[in-house]
N, CA, C and O atoms as a DFTB+ gen file, in Angstrom:
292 C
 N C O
     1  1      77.619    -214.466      59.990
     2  2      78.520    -213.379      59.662
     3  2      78.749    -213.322      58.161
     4  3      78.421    -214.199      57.362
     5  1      79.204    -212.459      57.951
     6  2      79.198    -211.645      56.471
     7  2      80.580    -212.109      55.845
     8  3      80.850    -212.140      54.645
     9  1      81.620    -212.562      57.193
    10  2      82.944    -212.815      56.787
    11  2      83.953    -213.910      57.257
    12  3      83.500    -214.999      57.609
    13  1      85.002    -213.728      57.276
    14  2      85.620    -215.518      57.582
    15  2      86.745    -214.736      57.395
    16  3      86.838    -213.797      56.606
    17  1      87.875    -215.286      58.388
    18  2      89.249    -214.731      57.950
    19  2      89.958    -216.235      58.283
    20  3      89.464    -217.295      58.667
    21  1      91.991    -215.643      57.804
    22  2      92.592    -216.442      57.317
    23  2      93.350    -216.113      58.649
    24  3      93.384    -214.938      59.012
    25  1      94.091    -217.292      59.557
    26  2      95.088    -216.834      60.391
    27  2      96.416    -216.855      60.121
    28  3      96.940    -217.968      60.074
    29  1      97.099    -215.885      59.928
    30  2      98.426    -215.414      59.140
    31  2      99.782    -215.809      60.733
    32  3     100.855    -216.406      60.826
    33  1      98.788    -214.982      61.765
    34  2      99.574    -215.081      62.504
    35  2      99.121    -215.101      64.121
    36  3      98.666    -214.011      64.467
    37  1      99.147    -216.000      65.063
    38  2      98.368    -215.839      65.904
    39  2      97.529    -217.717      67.027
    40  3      97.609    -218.889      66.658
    41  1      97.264    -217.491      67.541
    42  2      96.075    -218.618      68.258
    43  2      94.890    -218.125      68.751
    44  3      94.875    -217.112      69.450
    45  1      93.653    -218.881      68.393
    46  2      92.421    -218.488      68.826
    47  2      91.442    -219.231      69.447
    48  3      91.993    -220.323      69.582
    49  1      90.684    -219.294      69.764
    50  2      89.514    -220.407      70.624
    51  2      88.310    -219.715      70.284
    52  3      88.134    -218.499      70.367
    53  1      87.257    -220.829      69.780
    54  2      85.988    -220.901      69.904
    55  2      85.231    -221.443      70.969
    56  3      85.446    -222.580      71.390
    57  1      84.412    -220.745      71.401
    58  2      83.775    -221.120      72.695
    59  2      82.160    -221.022      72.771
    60  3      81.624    -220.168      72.064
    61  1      81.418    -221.787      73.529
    62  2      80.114    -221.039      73.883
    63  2      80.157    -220.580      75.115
    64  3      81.289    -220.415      75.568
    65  1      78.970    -220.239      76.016
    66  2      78.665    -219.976      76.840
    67  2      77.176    -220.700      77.457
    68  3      76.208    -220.893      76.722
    69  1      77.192    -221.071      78.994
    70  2      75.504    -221.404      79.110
    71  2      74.935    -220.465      80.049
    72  3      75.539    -219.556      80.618
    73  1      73.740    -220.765      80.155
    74  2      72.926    -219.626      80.743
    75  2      73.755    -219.065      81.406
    76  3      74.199    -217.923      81.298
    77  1      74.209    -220.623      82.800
    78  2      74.746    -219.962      83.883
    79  2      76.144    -218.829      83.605
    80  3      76.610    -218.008      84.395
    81  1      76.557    -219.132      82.254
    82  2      77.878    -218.316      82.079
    83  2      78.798    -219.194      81.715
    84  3      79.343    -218.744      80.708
    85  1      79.032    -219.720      81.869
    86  2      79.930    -221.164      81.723
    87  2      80.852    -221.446      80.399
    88  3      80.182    -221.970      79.509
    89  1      81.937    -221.274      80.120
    90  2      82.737    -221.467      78.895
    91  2      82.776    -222.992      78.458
    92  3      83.143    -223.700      79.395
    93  1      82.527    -223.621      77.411
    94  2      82.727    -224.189      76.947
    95  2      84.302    -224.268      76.078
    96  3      84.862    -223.195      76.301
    97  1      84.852    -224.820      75.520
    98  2      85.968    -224.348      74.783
    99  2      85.349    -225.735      73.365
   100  3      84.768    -226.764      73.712
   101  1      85.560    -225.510      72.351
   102  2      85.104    -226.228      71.424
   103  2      86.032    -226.342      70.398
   104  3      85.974    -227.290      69.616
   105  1      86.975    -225.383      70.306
   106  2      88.380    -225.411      69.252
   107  2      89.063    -224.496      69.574
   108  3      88.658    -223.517      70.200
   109  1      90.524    -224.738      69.084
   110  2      91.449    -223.785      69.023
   111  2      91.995    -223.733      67.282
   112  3      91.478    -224.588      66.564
   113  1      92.595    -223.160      66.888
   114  2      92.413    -222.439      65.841
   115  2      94.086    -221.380      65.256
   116  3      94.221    -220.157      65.210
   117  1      94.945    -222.321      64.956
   118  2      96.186    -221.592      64.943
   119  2      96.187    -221.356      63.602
   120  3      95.243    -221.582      62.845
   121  1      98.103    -220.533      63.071
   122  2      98.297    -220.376      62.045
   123  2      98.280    -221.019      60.936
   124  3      98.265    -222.243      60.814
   125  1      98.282    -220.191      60.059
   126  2      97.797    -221.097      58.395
   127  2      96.395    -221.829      58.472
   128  3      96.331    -223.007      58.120
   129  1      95.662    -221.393      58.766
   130  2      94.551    -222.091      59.271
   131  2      93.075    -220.943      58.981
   132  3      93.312    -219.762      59.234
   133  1      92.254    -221.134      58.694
   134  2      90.836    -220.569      58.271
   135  2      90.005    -220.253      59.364
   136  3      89.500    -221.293      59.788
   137  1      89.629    -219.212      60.034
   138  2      88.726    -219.828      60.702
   139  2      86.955    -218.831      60.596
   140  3      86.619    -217.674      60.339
   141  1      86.356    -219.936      60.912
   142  2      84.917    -219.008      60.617
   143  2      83.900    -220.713      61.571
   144  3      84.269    -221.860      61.821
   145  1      82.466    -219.875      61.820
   146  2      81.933    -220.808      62.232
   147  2      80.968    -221.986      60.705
   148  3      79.984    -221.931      59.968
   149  1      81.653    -222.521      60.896
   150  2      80.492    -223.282      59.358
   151  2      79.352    -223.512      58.894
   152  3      78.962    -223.636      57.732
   153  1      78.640    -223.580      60.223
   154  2      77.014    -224.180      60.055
   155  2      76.514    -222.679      59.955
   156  3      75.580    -222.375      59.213
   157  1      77.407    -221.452      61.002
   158  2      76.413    -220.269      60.049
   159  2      77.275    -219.506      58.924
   160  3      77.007    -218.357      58.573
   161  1      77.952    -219.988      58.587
   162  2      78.568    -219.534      57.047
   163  2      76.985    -220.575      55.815
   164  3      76.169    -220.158      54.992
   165  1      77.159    -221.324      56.120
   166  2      76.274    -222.416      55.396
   167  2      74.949    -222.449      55.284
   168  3      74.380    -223.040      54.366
   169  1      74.105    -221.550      56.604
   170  2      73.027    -221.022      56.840
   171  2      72.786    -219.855      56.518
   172  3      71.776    -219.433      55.954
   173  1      73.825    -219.205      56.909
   174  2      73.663    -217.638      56.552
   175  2      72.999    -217.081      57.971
   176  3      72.175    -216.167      57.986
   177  1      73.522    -217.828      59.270
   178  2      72.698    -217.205      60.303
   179  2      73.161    -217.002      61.328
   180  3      73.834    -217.965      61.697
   181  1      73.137    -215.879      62.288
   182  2      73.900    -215.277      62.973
   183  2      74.418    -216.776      63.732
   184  3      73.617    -217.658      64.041
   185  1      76.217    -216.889      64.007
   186  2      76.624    -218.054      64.966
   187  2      76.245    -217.673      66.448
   188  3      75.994    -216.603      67.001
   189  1      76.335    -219.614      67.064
   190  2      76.446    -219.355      68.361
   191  2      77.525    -219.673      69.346
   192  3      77.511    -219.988      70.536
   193  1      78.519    -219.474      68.408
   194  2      79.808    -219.712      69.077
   195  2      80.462    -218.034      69.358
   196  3      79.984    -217.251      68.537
   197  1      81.230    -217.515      70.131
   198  2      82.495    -216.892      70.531
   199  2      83.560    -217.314      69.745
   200  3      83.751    -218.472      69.372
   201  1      84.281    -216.294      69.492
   202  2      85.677    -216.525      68.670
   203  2      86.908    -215.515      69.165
   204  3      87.145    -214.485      68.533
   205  1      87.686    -215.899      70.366
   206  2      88.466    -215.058      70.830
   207  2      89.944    -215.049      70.324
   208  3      90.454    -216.141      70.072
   209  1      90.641    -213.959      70.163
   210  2      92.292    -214.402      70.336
   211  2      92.816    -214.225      71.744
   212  3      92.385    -213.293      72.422
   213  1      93.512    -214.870      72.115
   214  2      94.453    -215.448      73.346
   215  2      95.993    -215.219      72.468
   216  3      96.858    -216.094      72.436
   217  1      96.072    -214.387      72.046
   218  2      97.374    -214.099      71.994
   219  2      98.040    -213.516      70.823
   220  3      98.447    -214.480      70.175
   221  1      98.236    -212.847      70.454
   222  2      98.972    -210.976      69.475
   223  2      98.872    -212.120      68.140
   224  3      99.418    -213.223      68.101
   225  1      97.859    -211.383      66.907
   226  2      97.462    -212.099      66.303
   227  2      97.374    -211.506      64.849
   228  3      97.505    -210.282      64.863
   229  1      97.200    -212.009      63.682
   230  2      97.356    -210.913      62.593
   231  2      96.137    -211.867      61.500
   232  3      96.440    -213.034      61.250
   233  1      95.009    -211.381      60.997
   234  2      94.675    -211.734      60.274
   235  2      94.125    -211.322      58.813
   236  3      94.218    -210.135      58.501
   237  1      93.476    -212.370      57.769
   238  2      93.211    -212.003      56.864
   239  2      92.056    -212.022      56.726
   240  3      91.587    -213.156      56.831
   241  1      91.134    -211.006      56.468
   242  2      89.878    -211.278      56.620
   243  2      89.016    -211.053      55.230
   244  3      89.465    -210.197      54.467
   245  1      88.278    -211.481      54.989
   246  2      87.539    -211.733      53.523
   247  2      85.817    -211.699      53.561
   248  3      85.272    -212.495      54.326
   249  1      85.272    -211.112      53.035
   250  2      84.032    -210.727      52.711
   251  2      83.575    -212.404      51.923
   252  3      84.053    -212.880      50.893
   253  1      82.564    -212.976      52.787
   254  2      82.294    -214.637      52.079
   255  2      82.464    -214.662      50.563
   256  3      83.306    -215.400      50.051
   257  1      81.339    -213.523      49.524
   258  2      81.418    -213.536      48.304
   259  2      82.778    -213.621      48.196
   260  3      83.159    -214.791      48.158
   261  1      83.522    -212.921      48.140
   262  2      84.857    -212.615      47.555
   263  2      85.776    -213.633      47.967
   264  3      86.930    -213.623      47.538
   265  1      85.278    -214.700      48.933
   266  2      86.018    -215.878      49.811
   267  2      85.314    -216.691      48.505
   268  3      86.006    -217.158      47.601
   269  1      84.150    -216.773      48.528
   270  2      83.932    -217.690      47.054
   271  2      84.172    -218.133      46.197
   272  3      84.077    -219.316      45.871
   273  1      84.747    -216.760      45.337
   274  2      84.557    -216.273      44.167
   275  2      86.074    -216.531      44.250
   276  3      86.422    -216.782      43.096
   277  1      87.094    -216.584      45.036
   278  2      88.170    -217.039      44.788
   279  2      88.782    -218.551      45.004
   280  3      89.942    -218.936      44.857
   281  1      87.791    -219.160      45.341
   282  2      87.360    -220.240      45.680
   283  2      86.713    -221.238      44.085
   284  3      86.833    -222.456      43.954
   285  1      86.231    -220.541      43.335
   286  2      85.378    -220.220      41.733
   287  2      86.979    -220.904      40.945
   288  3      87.278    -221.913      40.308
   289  1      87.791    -219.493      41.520
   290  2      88.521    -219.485      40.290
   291  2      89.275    -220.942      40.501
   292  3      90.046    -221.368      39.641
């Protein structure tokens, strides 16, 4: 993905799936907290995780460069 957001307000879960369908749950993901998948932020290649909210949520979301570049300063 192109982007990564900030959780301002909210809870979330990362998950996979297997063939059969099957949820995995792999993190949850609350406020004040970053979330994005890493290995394809780091690759640059589409993830294979799910990223749901489970519950009324508000975020900040950031274009990677510009997540960088403030990251730079």
């Amino acid at each position: 993905s192109n982007y990564s957001a900030f959780i301002s307000k909210g809870l979330f879960r990362i998950y996979t799936m297997d063939i059969e369908g099957n949820e995995k749950i792999v993190q949850f993901n609350s406020e004040n907290s970053f979330i994005a998948d890493c290995e394809s932020y780091v690759n640059q290649k589409k993830s294979n995780y799910n990223i749901e909210a489970i519950e009324n949520s508000t975020l900040v979301v950031f274009k990677n460069k510009e997540l960088e570049d403030l990251c730079i300063r």
